[in-house]
């Protein structure tokens, strides 16, 4: 894959899968991920993003942009709700159990995205810059090799290439995550309760105590009445930074473009600790 920064004039076309919606029987001992639905949604999203890409190709104001989109067909399918997904499964963000889940989820997304882009290449040809040399580079890339694809799929990539030069990214999703009241991007939850001030609602400054949607859902399903939430409701400030790095490292094996990720540290941390 094109494991490099977005080129000048490149397309920043992003779409996100809400991982928290793929958990069946959340907050119970039978909680599990619906991988069939995840695969179907990933395939649909790749096709949809490509339709948007091609539909908007001629609408870019600069020739440099139009040429880049035409030549490379870069899309950025990502996720939000990772932290909420882990909570619904009863797993602590950054734990060894969570890393195994993250690996399986993102490997599934990456595999499905590759297979969908390959099928599009078979029917509609690969992206214009995908020369025979480039097809070989894609097949031999660490990203593709990490997926442990069947030999016939690797052979097809060498023959047909892919429809897209880039497929996956981890965007911040701050706006849509806040709108949907879901944990953003691949980040842990920053807080589960907070105060929000508003003037527009009541024409005067009013402060509301807000509880995160994931907390309300948990209490509704489990009839939880205790003051303290279970330990798997972990906030960013409570996560060991090394565990955050482990999450990042797991993600990087199954993302071919960029990852937006923040590691929270106390203000007392030393330079030597970071180094």
XYZ file of C-alpha atoms in Angstrom:
275
model
C 0.000 0.000 0.000
C 0.971 3.665 -0.264
C 2.446 3.903 3.242
C 3.249 7.621 2.967
C 1.693 10.997 3.861
C -1.188 12.417 1.865
C 0.352 13.987 -1.259
C -0.180 17.565 -2.369
C -3.715 17.822 -3.703
C -4.605 14.445 -2.218
C -8.163 13.511 -1.291
C -9.083 13.601 2.388
C -12.187 11.458 2.056
C -13.064 9.963 5.431
C -15.772 7.631 6.688
C -16.149 5.884 10.033
C -17.605 2.671 11.421
C -19.170 2.971 14.886
C -17.643 -0.061 16.589
C -19.869 0.194 19.649
C -22.849 -0.761 17.473
C -21.335 -4.140 16.542
C -21.540 -5.598 20.061
C -24.286 -8.134 20.627
C -25.694 -8.598 24.155
C -23.695 -5.660 25.577
C -22.853 -5.498 29.302
C -23.617 -9.206 29.767
C -21.556 -12.376 30.057
C -22.682 -13.193 26.503
C -21.403 -9.955 24.990
C -19.618 -10.525 21.677
C -18.793 -8.813 18.396
C -20.958 -9.412 15.351
C -18.133 -10.014 12.871
C -20.511 -10.836 10.011
C -22.124 -7.410 10.350
C -18.703 -5.773 10.681
C -17.522 -7.380 7.435
C -20.705 -6.395 5.580
C -20.542 -2.809 6.826
C -16.857 -2.501 5.931
C -17.474 -3.706 2.382
C -20.436 -1.344 2.006
C -18.400 1.581 3.350
C -15.499 0.973 0.935
C -17.877 0.898 -2.039
C -19.736 3.980 -0.793
C -16.559 6.013 -0.223
C -15.384 5.162 -3.722
C -18.680 6.298 -5.201
C -18.312 9.615 -3.392
C -14.687 9.844 -4.544
C -15.530 9.354 -8.217
C -18.703 11.451 -8.105
C -16.793 14.398 -6.684
C -13.651 14.007 -8.788
C -14.474 16.764 -11.270
C -15.778 19.066 -8.555
C -12.365 19.799 -7.036
C -11.407 23.398 -7.848
C -7.731 22.696 -8.653
C -6.344 20.517 -11.429
C -3.717 19.260 -8.980
C -6.513 17.899 -6.793
C -8.388 16.317 -9.680
C -5.219 14.657 -10.958
C -4.316 13.280 -7.534
C -7.777 11.837 -6.914
C -7.839 10.303 -10.393
C -4.342 8.808 -10.122
C -4.395 7.448 -6.568
C -8.025 7.024 -5.390
C -7.212 7.440 -1.721
C -9.985 6.850 0.791
C -9.831 6.785 4.585
C -12.228 4.365 6.232
C -11.848 4.530 10.002
C -13.655 3.935 13.253
C -15.106 5.577 16.310
C -16.534 3.990 19.454
C -13.554 1.701 20.133
C -13.498 2.541 23.845
C -17.268 2.108 24.164
C -17.053 -1.225 22.332
C -14.563 -2.486 24.923
C -16.778 -1.302 27.778
C -19.766 -3.154 26.319
C -17.566 -6.269 26.206
C -16.439 -5.748 29.805
C -12.784 -5.293 28.838
C -10.417 -2.598 30.059
C -8.867 -0.351 27.406
C -5.156 -1.194 27.127
C -5.350 -4.586 28.836
C -4.003 -7.722 27.153
C -7.600 -8.874 26.601
C -8.439 -5.601 24.862
C -5.373 -5.857 22.609
C -6.509 -9.277 21.391
C -9.958 -7.863 20.588
C -8.504 -4.800 18.847
C -6.279 -7.039 16.729
C -9.195 -9.226 15.628
C -11.494 -6.273 14.903
C -9.019 -4.213 12.893
C -7.627 -7.228 11.080
C -11.188 -8.051 10.008
C -11.757 -4.482 8.790
C -8.449 -4.389 6.904
C -8.951 -7.797 5.303
C -12.466 -6.927 4.148
C -11.339 -3.526 2.831
C -8.515 -5.126 0.822
C -10.796 -7.815 -0.596
C -13.436 -5.231 -1.556
C -10.878 -2.960 -3.238
C -9.472 -5.992 -5.056
C -12.912 -6.946 -6.354
C -13.434 -3.380 -7.580
C -10.062 -3.561 -9.346
C -11.100 -6.778 -11.062
C -14.297 -5.242 -12.410
C -13.255 -1.614 -12.930
C -9.423 -1.748 -13.057
C -6.884 -0.635 -10.464
C -6.004 2.984 -9.687
C -4.154 4.513 -12.683
C -0.758 4.782 -10.951
C -0.829 1.080 -10.036
C 1.895 -0.255 -12.327
C 3.066 -3.882 -12.274
C 5.916 -2.785 -9.998
C 3.444 -1.107 -7.680
C 1.196 -4.202 -7.601
C 4.180 -6.244 -6.441
C 4.994 -3.628 -3.798
C 1.414 -3.789 -2.505
C 1.484 -7.593 -2.274
C 4.801 -7.489 -0.406
C 3.933 -4.571 1.904
C 3.974 -5.190 5.650
C 0.347 -4.054 5.791
C -0.847 -6.762 3.401
C 1.492 -9.398 4.824
C 0.143 -8.746 8.345
C -3.306 -9.834 7.164
C -2.145 -13.392 6.372
C -4.330 -13.492 3.281
C -4.803 -16.711 1.280
C -2.248 -17.294 -1.464
C -4.868 -16.897 -4.192
C -5.772 -13.419 -2.888
C -2.111 -12.361 -2.870
C -1.783 -13.713 -6.420
C -4.824 -11.698 -7.492
C -3.346 -8.536 -5.965
C -0.179 -9.109 -7.989
C -2.297 -9.564 -11.122
C -5.068 -6.979 -10.717
C -3.739 -4.550 -8.104
C -6.246 -2.660 -5.956
C -8.845 -0.034 -6.776
C -7.403 2.259 -4.090
C -3.832 3.195 -3.156
C -4.931 3.818 0.457
C -7.924 2.453 2.309
C -7.794 2.904 6.062
C -7.072 5.650 8.563
C -7.932 6.461 12.178
C -9.398 9.966 12.146
C -10.203 11.907 15.363
C -13.993 11.885 14.672
C -14.448 14.581 17.325
C -17.552 16.141 15.796
C -19.443 12.988 14.838
C -18.409 11.213 18.047
C -19.736 14.095 20.144
C -22.918 14.275 18.064
C -23.570 10.537 18.469
C -22.407 10.563 22.115
C -19.871 7.837 21.378
C -16.189 7.633 22.312
C -14.174 9.335 19.607
C -11.738 7.728 17.176
C -9.505 5.106 18.763
C -9.173 7.120 21.975
C -10.182 6.046 25.476
C -13.011 7.994 27.081
C -11.809 11.294 28.498
C -14.575 11.509 31.143
C -17.808 9.727 32.028
C -19.460 12.699 33.726
C -18.925 16.407 33.391
C -20.632 19.792 33.633
C -21.776 21.557 30.467
C -22.602 25.246 30.371
C -25.016 26.747 27.859
C -26.534 30.132 27.163
C -28.442 29.394 23.966
C -30.898 26.903 25.474
C -32.352 29.140 28.187
C -31.201 32.624 27.126
C -29.120 32.679 30.294
C -26.061 30.768 31.432
C -27.125 27.375 32.763
C -24.954 24.488 33.930
C -26.014 20.881 33.427
C -24.505 17.763 34.950
C -23.993 15.352 32.044
C -23.423 11.609 32.259
C -21.916 9.833 29.256
C -24.356 7.849 27.120
C -22.376 4.627 27.651
C -22.904 4.987 31.425
C -26.643 5.464 31.042
C -26.885 2.432 28.765
C -24.881 0.325 31.233
C -27.067 1.313 34.182
C -30.246 0.650 32.206
C -29.182 -2.862 31.154
C -27.634 -3.927 34.458
C -29.768 -1.942 36.950
C -26.479 -0.691 38.380
C -27.089 1.469 41.468
C -23.644 1.692 43.057
C -21.765 4.978 43.138
C -18.599 3.549 41.595
C -18.601 2.138 38.070
C -16.835 -1.170 37.283
C -13.086 -0.992 36.665
C -13.453 -1.460 32.906
C -14.943 2.054 32.800
C -11.451 3.496 32.509
C -10.688 7.137 31.684
C -7.743 8.418 29.656
C -5.951 9.728 32.743
C -6.129 6.288 34.403
C -4.441 4.382 31.577
C -0.748 3.620 31.804
C 0.929 5.400 28.856
C 2.775 2.188 27.965
C -0.594 0.480 27.552
C -1.673 3.313 25.249
C 1.433 2.688 23.153
C 0.562 -1.017 22.997
C -2.869 -0.125 21.625
C -1.226 2.139 19.051
C 1.223 -0.590 18.048
C -1.618 -3.075 17.566
C -3.557 -0.625 15.409
C -0.534 0.210 13.256
C -0.341 -3.346 11.944
C -3.771 -3.006 10.325
C -3.891 0.630 9.177
C -2.219 1.629 5.901
C -2.466 5.418 6.302
C -2.537 7.678 9.372
C -3.656 7.327 13.004
C -4.849 10.198 15.193
C -4.077 9.253 18.771
C -3.279 11.105 22.003
C -1.382 9.750 25.001
C -2.322 11.564 28.208
C 0.447 12.173 30.746
C 0.420 13.949 34.117
C 1.987 17.416 34.117
C 4.605 16.116 36.550
C 6.080 13.663 34.049
C 9.809 14.048 33.400
C 11.588 14.382 30.073
C 13.670 11.310 30.890
C 10.499 9.223 31.370
C 9.218 10.202 27.939
C 12.615 9.565 26.353
